[in-house]
Short mmCIF file of C-alpha atoms in Angstrom, two decimals:
data_model
loop_
_atom_site.label_atom_id
_atom_site.label_comp_id
_atom_site.label_asym_id
_atom_site.label_seq_id
_atom_site.Cartn_x
_atom_site.Cartn_y
_atom_site.Cartn_z
CA UNK A 7 19.17 -29.46 -2.17
CA UNK A 8 15.86 -29.00 -0.47
CA UNK A 9 12.60 -30.99 -1.37
CA UNK A 10 10.03 -28.32 -2.48
CA UNK A 11 7.83 -29.49 0.57
CA UNK A 12 10.60 -28.15 2.86
CA UNK A 13 11.08 -24.66 1.04
CA UNK A 14 9.76 -21.50 2.64
CA UNK A 15 6.79 -19.70 0.98
CA UNK A 16 9.42 -16.96 -0.47
CA UNK A 17 11.58 -19.88 -1.86
CA UNK A 18 8.59 -21.71 -3.26
CA UNK A 19 7.47 -18.37 -5.13
CA UNK A 20 11.25 -17.97 -6.33
CA UNK A 21 11.20 -21.73 -7.50
CA UNK A 22 7.62 -21.02 -9.53
CA UNK A 23 9.04 -17.94 -11.14
CA UNK A 24 12.23 -19.70 -12.81
CA UNK A 25 9.88 -22.74 -13.72
CA UNK A 26 6.90 -20.90 -15.60
CA UNK A 27 6.78 -18.57 -18.45
CA UNK A 28 6.42 -14.73 -17.79
CA UNK A 29 2.82 -14.83 -19.20
CA UNK A 30 1.65 -17.21 -16.84
CA UNK A 31 2.40 -14.70 -13.91
CA UNK A 32 1.34 -11.76 -16.15
CA UNK A 33 -2.23 -13.37 -16.70
CA UNK A 34 -2.71 -14.76 -13.55
CA UNK A 35 -1.15 -12.65 -10.35
CA UNK A 36 -3.52 -9.90 -9.69
CA UNK A 37 -2.88 -9.59 -5.91
CA UNK A 38 0.35 -9.28 -4.55
CA UNK A 39 1.98 -8.41 -1.25
CA UNK A 40 5.98 -8.23 -0.60
CA UNK A 41 7.23 -7.98 2.85
CA UNK A 42 10.70 -7.51 4.48
CA UNK A 43 11.10 -11.19 4.40
CA UNK A 44 11.51 -10.85 0.30
CA UNK A 45 15.30 -10.08 -0.85
CA UNK A 46 15.52 -6.90 -3.10
CA UNK A 47 16.64 -8.98 -5.77
CA UNK A 48 13.76 -11.23 -5.73
CA UNK A 49 11.26 -8.57 -5.31
CA UNK A 50 12.64 -6.88 -8.60
CA UNK A 51 12.21 -10.36 -10.33
CA UNK A 52 8.60 -10.98 -9.38
CA UNK A 53 7.35 -7.52 -10.24
CA UNK A 54 9.11 -7.92 -13.47
CA UNK A 55 7.05 -10.97 -14.20
CA UNK A 56 3.77 -10.17 -12.43
CA UNK A 57 2.97 -7.13 -14.60
CA UNK A 58 -0.72 -7.71 -14.36
CA UNK A 59 -1.03 -6.79 -10.71
CA UNK A 60 -3.97 -4.63 -9.63
CA UNK A 61 -3.81 -4.66 -5.99
CA UNK A 62 -0.03 -4.23 -4.82
CA UNK A 63 1.13 -3.79 -1.38
CA UNK A 64 4.94 -3.16 -0.61
CA UNK A 65 5.68 -3.45 3.06
CA UNK A 66 9.73 -3.20 3.01
CA UNK A 67 11.33 -0.50 5.40
CA UNK A 68 15.01 -0.29 4.01
CA UNK A 69 15.77 3.48 4.54
CA UNK A 70 15.97 6.47 2.29
CA UNK A 71 18.69 5.01 -0.08
CA UNK A 72 16.10 2.17 -1.21
CA UNK A 73 13.68 3.49 -3.98
CA UNK A 74 10.87 1.22 -4.17
CA UNK A 75 9.16 3.97 -6.56
CA UNK A 76 10.82 2.45 -9.32
CA UNK A 77 9.43 -0.89 -9.00
CA UNK A 78 5.73 0.50 -8.83
CA UNK A 79 6.16 2.67 -11.72
CA UNK A 80 5.85 -0.02 -14.36
CA UNK A 81 2.71 -1.30 -12.70
CA UNK A 82 0.91 2.48 -12.66
CA UNK A 83 -1.28 1.57 -15.67
CA UNK A 84 -2.99 -1.52 -14.10
CA UNK A 85 -2.89 -0.56 -10.30
CA UNK A 86 -6.21 0.00 -8.71
CA UNK A 87 -5.08 -0.65 -5.17
CA UNK A 88 -1.49 0.60 -3.71
CA UNK A 89 -0.48 -0.11 -0.01
CA UNK A 90 3.23 1.68 0.50
CA UNK A 91 4.92 3.74 2.51
CA UNK A 92 5.19 7.33 2.85
CA UNK A 93 8.52 8.13 1.00
CA UNK A 94 7.66 5.90 -1.85
CA UNK A 95 4.26 7.83 -2.30
CA UNK A 96 6.63 11.26 -2.13
CA UNK A 97 8.65 10.00 -5.00
CA UNK A 98 5.72 8.73 -7.22
CA UNK A 99 4.54 12.42 -6.61
CA UNK A 100 7.58 13.94 -7.82
CA UNK A 101 8.27 11.90 -10.80
CA UNK A 102 4.66 12.82 -11.79
CA UNK A 103 3.64 8.80 -12.24
CA UNK A 104 0.25 8.97 -13.63
CA UNK A 105 -2.43 6.33 -12.23
CA UNK A 106 -5.55 6.12 -14.48
CA UNK A 107 -7.21 3.30 -12.54
CA UNK A 108 -6.03 3.64 -8.97
CA UNK A 109 -8.95 4.04 -6.36
CA UNK A 110 -7.62 2.97 -3.04
CA UNK A 111 -4.48 3.69 -1.35
CA UNK A 112 -2.94 3.26 1.67
CA UNK A 113 0.15 4.58 3.50
CA UNK A 114 2.44 3.55 5.88
CA UNK A 115 3.84 5.54 8.64
CA UNK A 116 7.54 5.22 7.94
CA UNK A 117 9.69 7.45 7.50
CA UNK A 118 8.12 9.54 9.92
CA UNK A 119 9.89 12.65 8.36
CA UNK A 120 8.22 12.09 4.98
CA UNK A 121 5.01 13.90 4.18
CA UNK A 122 1.70 12.77 2.55
CA UNK A 123 2.02 14.86 -0.92
CA UNK A 124 -0.96 16.78 -2.43
CA UNK A 125 -3.06 14.19 -3.93
CA UNK A 126 -4.43 15.93 -6.90
CA UNK A 127 -2.33 13.63 -9.44
CA UNK A 128 -4.49 10.56 -8.50
CA UNK A 129 -7.68 11.62 -10.28
CA UNK A 130 -10.25 8.56 -9.58
CA UNK A 131 -8.97 8.10 -6.08
CA UNK A 132 -11.97 7.30 -3.82
CA UNK A 133 -10.33 5.84 -0.53
CA UNK A 134 -7.35 6.50 1.49
CA UNK A 135 -6.04 4.84 4.43
CA UNK A 136 -3.50 6.47 6.65
CA UNK A 137 -1.81 4.29 9.28
CA UNK A 138 -0.55 6.76 11.62
CA UNK A 139 2.34 5.23 14.07
CA UNK A 140 0.35 3.74 17.51
CA UNK A 141 3.33 5.23 19.60
CA UNK A 142 3.99 8.44 17.81
CA UNK A 143 1.51 11.33 17.74
CA UNK A 144 3.89 13.39 15.51
CA UNK A 145 2.67 17.26 14.94
CA UNK A 146 2.75 16.66 11.25
CA UNK A 147 0.05 14.03 11.09
CA UNK A 148 -2.89 16.38 11.41
CA UNK A 149 -1.25 18.35 8.49
CA UNK A 150 -1.36 14.76 6.31
CA UNK A 151 -5.00 14.37 7.13
CA UNK A 152 -5.97 17.71 5.88
CA UNK A 153 -3.72 17.04 2.80
CA UNK A 154 -5.69 14.05 1.82
CA UNK A 155 -9.21 15.69 2.57
CA UNK A 156 -8.60 19.02 0.61
CA UNK A 157 -6.63 17.46 -2.34
CA UNK A 158 -7.91 14.11 -3.52
CA UNK A 159 -10.84 15.28 -5.86
CA UNK A 160 -12.81 12.02 -5.71
CA UNK A 161 -12.32 11.13 -1.93
CA UNK A 162 -15.17 9.39 -0.56
CA UNK A 163 -13.46 7.91 2.35
CA UNK A 164 -10.62 8.43 4.72
CA UNK A 165 -9.59 5.90 7.00
CA UNK A 166 -7.28 6.68 9.86
CA UNK A 167 -5.62 3.65 11.29
CA UNK A 168 -4.47 4.97 14.56
CA UNK A 169 -4.37 4.46 18.24
CA UNK A 170 -7.49 6.42 19.21
CA UNK A 171 -6.16 7.65 22.81
CA UNK A 172 -3.17 9.36 21.21
CA UNK A 173 -4.88 10.80 18.29
CA UNK A 174 -7.84 12.30 20.30
CA UNK A 175 -7.32 15.86 19.42
CA UNK A 176 -7.09 14.86 15.35
CA UNK A 177 -10.04 12.76 15.79
CA UNK A 178 -12.11 15.33 17.79
CA UNK A 179 -11.26 18.24 14.90
CA UNK A 180 -12.85 15.94 12.32
CA UNK A 181 -15.61 14.39 14.15
CA UNK A 182 -18.07 16.41 11.75
CA UNK A 183 -16.27 15.24 8.73
CA UNK A 184 -18.48 12.28 7.29
CA UNK A 185 -15.73 10.82 5.07
CA UNK A 186 -13.57 10.09 7.78
CA UNK A 187 -13.75 6.53 9.37
CA UNK A 188 -11.51 5.59 12.65
CA UNK A 189 -9.78 2.35 12.94
CA UNK A 190 -8.61 2.15 16.44
CA UNK A 191 -5.43 0.04 16.69
CA UNK A 192 -6.00 -0.69 20.39
CA UNK A 193 -9.11 -2.85 19.13
CA UNK A 194 -7.63 -4.93 16.50
CA UNK A 195 -5.95 -8.07 16.97
CA UNK A 196 -5.96 -9.61 13.41
CA UNK A 197 -3.03 -10.73 11.25
CA UNK A 198 -2.30 -7.54 8.71
CA UNK A 199 -1.71 -9.83 5.68
CA UNK A 200 -4.88 -12.08 6.12
CA UNK A 201 -6.56 -8.34 6.57
CA UNK A 202 -5.14 -7.01 3.24
CA UNK A 203 -6.18 -10.61 1.59
CA UNK A 204 -9.78 -9.96 2.75
CA UNK A 205 -9.47 -6.17 1.17
CA UNK A 206 -8.47 -7.64 -2.22
CA UNK A 207 -11.26 -10.12 -2.39
CA UNK A 208 -13.89 -7.19 -1.96
CA UNK A 209 -12.09 -4.73 -3.81
CA UNK A 210 -11.17 -6.73 -7.03
CA UNK A 211 -14.89 -8.15 -6.87
CA UNK A 212 -16.11 -4.40 -6.74
CA UNK A 213 -14.00 -3.21 -9.44
CA UNK A 214 -15.06 -5.77 -11.68
CA UNK A 215 -18.56 -5.22 -11.39
CA UNK A 216 -18.54 -1.54 -11.87
#
């Protein structure tokens, strides 16, 4: 048996899940980022105990047969920020899941075949970030931009996380749109998890003081 100091971060979290009562996690865990390094079974266990999460990121690219929307649904009433893929977002839209507090949405670029749905069902959403794949300037992506701008009723900011050179035409089309902010992938060298943690610190503080 491994000594606890030799366990990976995933194994340590799993150990803690088993060692502490459920209300410990429900009352304390507000930010949660689940990546591909976390097995599916453990993902279910984590989300079944961390029921008070406000900022959730699920970065798991596991194909069309994997439905992570069923993991997000039970948290709909508490979430103020969601970072997920296009397919999960599409399924949540089709299921008409209500997110009464969701103010920030980040959408990952996979799968390319999935589209960003109409966002009228997210009534208090003010910020959207679209991650547009750096090596693929798909013809449908400009439509995703138009969908967000036209359908999110409370939208204040749309961040386009793009390779600016590859998406020059889309950027040019919306150069007069004051709600759009360009985040050029070519100029970014940071750790994505660190960036997400920094976002959570700001988002939680802003939400708590409103």
